[in-house]
Amino acid sequence: MRRTASEFRTVNPKGFVNHSFRHFVNDRLSRVTTIPKPLRIELVGHEGDDINERVYAEPSPLRGLQVAINALPVVDDLRVISAR
């Protein structure tokens, strides 16, 4: 296990984990005012704030999810290199 962790730090020197990706996506999409909050939280796999968002809301249409994904910046080598 120690060897695996050491090798992981070599290819991932900043220590990013799966949650880092979710945080990045949520943060960037929260800055895009045309992306509704329910769509953003659904995309990152979070539940809504209240019973209405968690239970009664219908899933977002695929087109809306695609628009949100396309609003994310392009990332290469762990750096943001351009916004779409």
Short mmCIF file of N, CA and C in Angstrom, two decimals:
data_model
loop_
_atom_site.label_atom_id
_atom_site.label_comp_id
_atom_site.label_asym_id
_atom_site.label_seq_id
_atom_site.Cartn_x
_atom_site.Cartn_y
_atom_site.Cartn_z
N MET A 1 0.83 -1.19 0.00
CA MET A 1 0.00 0.00 0.00
C MET A 1 0.87 1.25 0.00
N ARG A 2 1.94 1.23 0.76
CA ARG A 2 2.83 2.39 0.82
C ARG A 2 3.44 2.67 -0.55
N ARG A 3 3.83 1.60 -1.26
CA ARG A 3 4.42 1.77 -2.59
C ARG A 3 3.40 2.37 -3.56
N THR A 4 2.18 1.89 -3.50
CA THR A 4 1.13 2.42 -4.37
C THR A 4 0.90 3.90 -4.09
N ALA A 5 0.84 4.28 -2.84
CA ALA A 5 0.65 5.68 -2.49
C ALA A 5 1.80 6.53 -2.98
N SER A 6 3.00 6.02 -2.89
CA SER A 6 4.19 6.74 -3.36
C SER A 6 4.13 6.93 -4.88
N GLU A 7 3.74 5.88 -5.60
CA GLU A 7 3.63 5.99 -7.06
C GLU A 7 2.53 6.96 -7.45
N PHE A 8 1.44 6.97 -6.71
CA PHE A 8 0.34 7.88 -7.00
C PHE A 8 0.80 9.32 -6.84
N ARG A 9 1.58 9.62 -5.80
CA ARG A 9 2.08 10.99 -5.60
C ARG A 9 2.99 11.41 -6.74
N THR A 10 3.68 10.46 -7.37
CA THR A 10 4.57 10.78 -8.49
C THR A 10 3.77 11.26 -9.69
N VAL A 11 2.66 10.59 -10.01
CA VAL A 11 1.85 10.98 -11.16
C VAL A 11 0.81 12.04 -10.80
N ASN A 12 0.60 12.27 -9.52
CA ASN A 12 -0.39 13.22 -9.04
C ASN A 12 0.24 14.05 -7.92
N PRO A 13 1.23 14.88 -8.27
CA PRO A 13 1.99 15.59 -7.22
C PRO A 13 1.16 16.54 -6.37
N LYS A 14 0.05 17.04 -6.87
CA LYS A 14 -0.78 17.96 -6.09
C LYS A 14 -1.77 17.22 -5.20
N GLY A 15 -1.83 15.89 -5.33
CA GLY A 15 -2.70 15.11 -4.46
C GLY A 15 -4.18 15.21 -4.77
N PHE A 16 -4.52 15.47 -6.02
CA PHE A 16 -5.94 15.55 -6.38
C PHE A 16 -6.61 14.20 -6.19
N VAL A 17 -7.85 14.24 -5.74
CA VAL A 17 -8.65 13.04 -5.57
C VAL A 17 -9.98 13.26 -6.29
N ASN A 18 -10.82 12.24 -6.30
CA ASN A 18 -12.10 12.34 -7.00
C ASN A 18 -12.91 13.53 -6.49
N HIS A 19 -12.87 13.79 -5.19
CA HIS A 19 -13.62 14.92 -4.65
C HIS A 19 -13.09 16.25 -5.20
N SER A 20 -11.80 16.32 -5.51
CA SER A 20 -11.23 17.54 -6.09
C SER A 20 -11.90 17.86 -7.42
N PHE A 21 -12.19 16.83 -8.21
CA PHE A 21 -12.86 17.02 -9.49
C PHE A 21 -14.27 17.56 -9.27
N ARG A 22 -15.00 16.97 -8.34
CA ARG A 22 -16.36 17.42 -8.06
C ARG A 22 -16.35 18.87 -7.57
N HIS A 23 -15.40 19.20 -6.71
CA HIS A 23 -15.29 20.57 -6.20
C HIS A 23 -15.02 21.55 -7.34
N PHE A 24 -14.10 21.21 -8.23
CA PHE A 24 -13.76 22.06 -9.36
C PHE A 24 -14.99 22.30 -10.25
N VAL A 25 -15.69 21.23 -10.61
CA VAL A 25 -16.86 21.35 -11.48
C VAL A 25 -17.93 22.19 -10.81
N ASN A 26 -18.23 21.92 -9.55
CA ASN A 26 -19.25 22.68 -8.84
C ASN A 26 -18.87 24.15 -8.75
N ASP A 27 -17.63 24.43 -8.43
CA ASP A 27 -17.16 25.80 -8.31
C ASP A 27 -17.28 26.55 -9.64
N ARG A 28 -16.78 25.94 -10.71
CA ARG A 28 -16.81 26.61 -12.01
C ARG A 28 -18.24 26.82 -12.51
N LEU A 29 -19.10 25.82 -12.35
CA LEU A 29 -20.47 25.97 -12.84
C LEU A 29 -21.27 26.95 -11.98
N SER A 30 -20.92 27.12 -10.72
CA SER A 30 -21.64 28.09 -9.88
C SER A 30 -21.39 29.51 -10.36
N ARG A 31 -20.33 29.72 -11.11
CA ARG A 31 -20.00 31.05 -11.64
C ARG A 31 -20.70 31.35 -12.97
N VAL A 32 -21.28 30.31 -13.58
CA VAL A 32 -22.00 30.49 -14.85
C VAL A 32 -23.46 30.72 -14.51
N THR A 33 -23.92 31.96 -14.65
CA THR A 33 -25.27 32.31 -14.19
C THR A 33 -26.38 31.67 -15.01
N THR A 34 -26.06 31.17 -16.20
CA THR A 34 -27.09 30.55 -17.03
C THR A 34 -27.32 29.08 -16.69
N ILE A 35 -26.50 28.51 -15.82
CA ILE A 35 -26.66 27.12 -15.41
C ILE A 35 -27.48 27.10 -14.12
N PRO A 36 -28.70 26.53 -14.15
CA PRO A 36 -29.52 26.50 -12.94
C PRO A 36 -28.89 25.63 -11.85
N LYS A 37 -29.07 26.04 -10.61
CA LYS A 37 -28.50 25.30 -9.47
C LYS A 37 -28.91 23.83 -9.46
N PRO A 38 -30.19 23.48 -9.66
CA PRO A 38 -30.55 22.06 -9.64
C PRO A 38 -29.78 21.23 -10.67
N LEU A 39 -29.53 21.79 -11.84
CA LEU A 39 -28.77 21.08 -12.86
C LEU A 39 -27.32 20.91 -12.42
N ARG A 40 -26.76 21.94 -11.84
CA ARG A 40 -25.36 21.88 -11.37
C ARG A 40 -25.19 20.83 -10.29
N ILE A 41 -26.07 20.82 -9.30
CA ILE A 41 -25.90 19.86 -8.22
C ILE A 41 -26.18 18.43 -8.68
N GLU A 42 -27.07 18.28 -9.64
CA GLU A 42 -27.32 16.95 -10.20
C GLU A 42 -26.08 16.45 -10.95
N LEU A 43 -25.43 17.32 -11.67
CA LEU A 43 -24.26 16.93 -12.45
C LEU A 43 -23.12 16.45 -11.56
N VAL A 44 -22.93 17.06 -10.42
CA VAL A 44 -21.85 16.64 -9.53
C VAL A 44 -22.28 15.55 -8.54
N GLY A 45 -23.55 15.15 -8.60
CA GLY A 45 -24.00 14.04 -7.78
C GLY A 45 -24.42 14.40 -6.37
N HIS A 46 -24.75 15.66 -6.15
CA HIS A 46 -25.22 16.08 -4.82
C HIS A 46 -26.74 16.04 -4.79
N GLU A 47 -27.28 16.01 -3.59
CA GLU A 47 -28.72 16.11 -3.42
C GLU A 47 -29.10 17.58 -3.28
N GLY A 48 -30.36 17.86 -3.45
CA GLY A 48 -30.83 19.23 -3.30
C GLY A 48 -30.85 19.66 -1.85
N ASP A 49 -31.15 20.93 -1.63
CA ASP A 49 -31.16 21.49 -0.28
C ASP A 49 -32.42 21.15 0.51
N ASP A 50 -33.52 20.95 -0.20
CA ASP A 50 -34.77 20.73 0.52
C ASP A 50 -35.51 19.53 -0.07
N ILE A 51 -36.63 19.20 0.52
CA ILE A 51 -37.41 18.03 0.10
C ILE A 51 -37.89 18.18 -1.34
N ASN A 52 -38.20 19.39 -1.75
CA ASN A 52 -38.65 19.62 -3.11
C ASN A 52 -37.57 19.26 -4.12
N GLU A 53 -36.34 19.70 -3.87
CA GLU A 53 -35.23 19.41 -4.79
C GLU A 53 -34.83 17.93 -4.73
N ARG A 54 -34.89 17.32 -3.54
CA ARG A 54 -34.44 15.94 -3.39
C ARG A 54 -35.46 14.92 -3.89
N VAL A 55 -36.76 15.21 -3.70
CA VAL A 55 -37.78 14.19 -3.96
C VAL A 55 -38.63 14.48 -5.20
N TYR A 56 -39.06 15.71 -5.35
CA TYR A 56 -40.05 15.99 -6.38
C TYR A 56 -39.50 16.50 -7.70
N ALA A 57 -38.27 16.92 -7.73
CA ALA A 57 -37.70 17.45 -8.97
C ALA A 57 -37.43 16.32 -9.96
N GLU A 58 -37.75 16.54 -11.19
CA GLU A 58 -37.47 15.58 -12.25
C GLU A 58 -36.00 15.68 -12.66
N PRO A 59 -35.42 14.60 -13.18
CA PRO A 59 -34.03 14.68 -13.66
C PRO A 59 -33.89 15.72 -14.77
N SER A 60 -32.74 16.32 -14.83
CA SER A 60 -32.48 17.33 -15.87
C SER A 60 -32.42 16.66 -17.24
N PRO A 61 -32.88 17.37 -18.28
CA PRO A 61 -32.76 16.81 -19.63
C PRO A 61 -31.29 16.71 -20.04
N LEU A 62 -30.99 15.74 -20.85
CA LEU A 62 -29.61 15.54 -21.30
C LEU A 62 -29.04 16.78 -21.98
N ARG A 63 -29.85 17.49 -22.72
CA ARG A 63 -29.37 18.71 -23.40
C ARG A 63 -28.87 19.73 -22.38
N GLY A 64 -29.59 19.88 -21.28
CA GLY A 64 -29.17 20.82 -20.24
C GLY A 64 -27.85 20.39 -19.60
N LEU A 65 -27.69 19.09 -19.36
CA LEU A 65 -26.43 18.59 -18.82
C LEU A 65 -25.28 18.82 -19.79
N GLN A 66 -25.56 18.64 -21.09
CA GLN A 66 -24.52 18.88 -22.11
C GLN A 66 -24.11 20.34 -22.13
N VAL A 67 -25.06 21.24 -22.02
CA VAL A 67 -24.76 22.67 -22.00
C VAL A 67 -23.87 23.00 -20.79
N ALA A 68 -24.19 22.40 -19.64
CA ALA A 68 -23.39 22.65 -18.43
C ALA A 68 -21.97 22.11 -18.61
N ILE A 69 -21.84 20.93 -19.15
CA ILE A 69 -20.51 20.34 -19.37
C ILE A 69 -19.71 21.20 -20.35
N ASN A 70 -20.36 21.68 -21.39
CA ASN A 70 -19.67 22.51 -22.37
C ASN A 70 -19.26 23.87 -21.80
N ALA A 71 -19.87 24.28 -20.69
CA ALA A 71 -19.51 25.55 -20.06
C ALA A 71 -18.24 25.44 -19.22
N LEU A 72 -17.78 24.22 -18.98
CA LEU A 72 -16.56 24.03 -18.18
C LEU A 72 -15.32 24.38 -18.99
N PRO A 73 -14.29 24.90 -18.34
CA PRO A 73 -13.05 25.20 -19.05
C PRO A 73 -12.30 23.92 -19.42
N VAL A 74 -11.44 24.03 -20.42
CA VAL A 74 -10.58 22.93 -20.82
C VAL A 74 -9.41 22.88 -19.85
N VAL A 75 -9.11 21.69 -19.35
CA VAL A 75 -8.02 21.52 -18.40
C VAL A 75 -7.01 20.55 -19.00
N ASP A 76 -5.74 20.94 -18.95
CA ASP A 76 -4.67 20.07 -19.45
C ASP A 76 -3.51 20.13 -18.46
N ASP A 77 -2.97 19.00 -18.11
CA ASP A 77 -1.81 18.94 -17.21
C ASP A 77 -2.11 19.65 -15.89
N LEU A 78 -3.33 19.43 -15.36
CA LEU A 78 -3.76 19.97 -14.07
C LEU A 78 -3.81 21.49 -14.03
N ARG A 79 -3.84 22.14 -15.18
CA ARG A 79 -3.99 23.60 -15.25
C ARG A 79 -5.15 23.92 -16.17
N VAL A 80 -5.88 24.96 -15.84
CA VAL A 80 -6.93 25.44 -16.73
C VAL A 80 -6.27 26.18 -17.86
N ILE A 81 -6.51 25.73 -19.11
CA ILE A 81 -5.83 26.40 -20.22
C ILE A 81 -6.76 27.27 -21.06
N SER A 82 -8.05 27.03 -20.98
CA SER A 82 -8.97 27.92 -21.70
C SER A 82 -10.39 27.69 -21.25
N ALA A 83 -11.18 28.72 -21.35
CA ALA A 83 -12.60 28.61 -21.10
C ALA A 83 -13.29 28.44 -22.44
N ARG A 84 -14.34 27.66 -22.43
CA ARG A 84 -15.07 27.45 -23.70
C ARG A 84 -15.97 28.61 -23.99
#
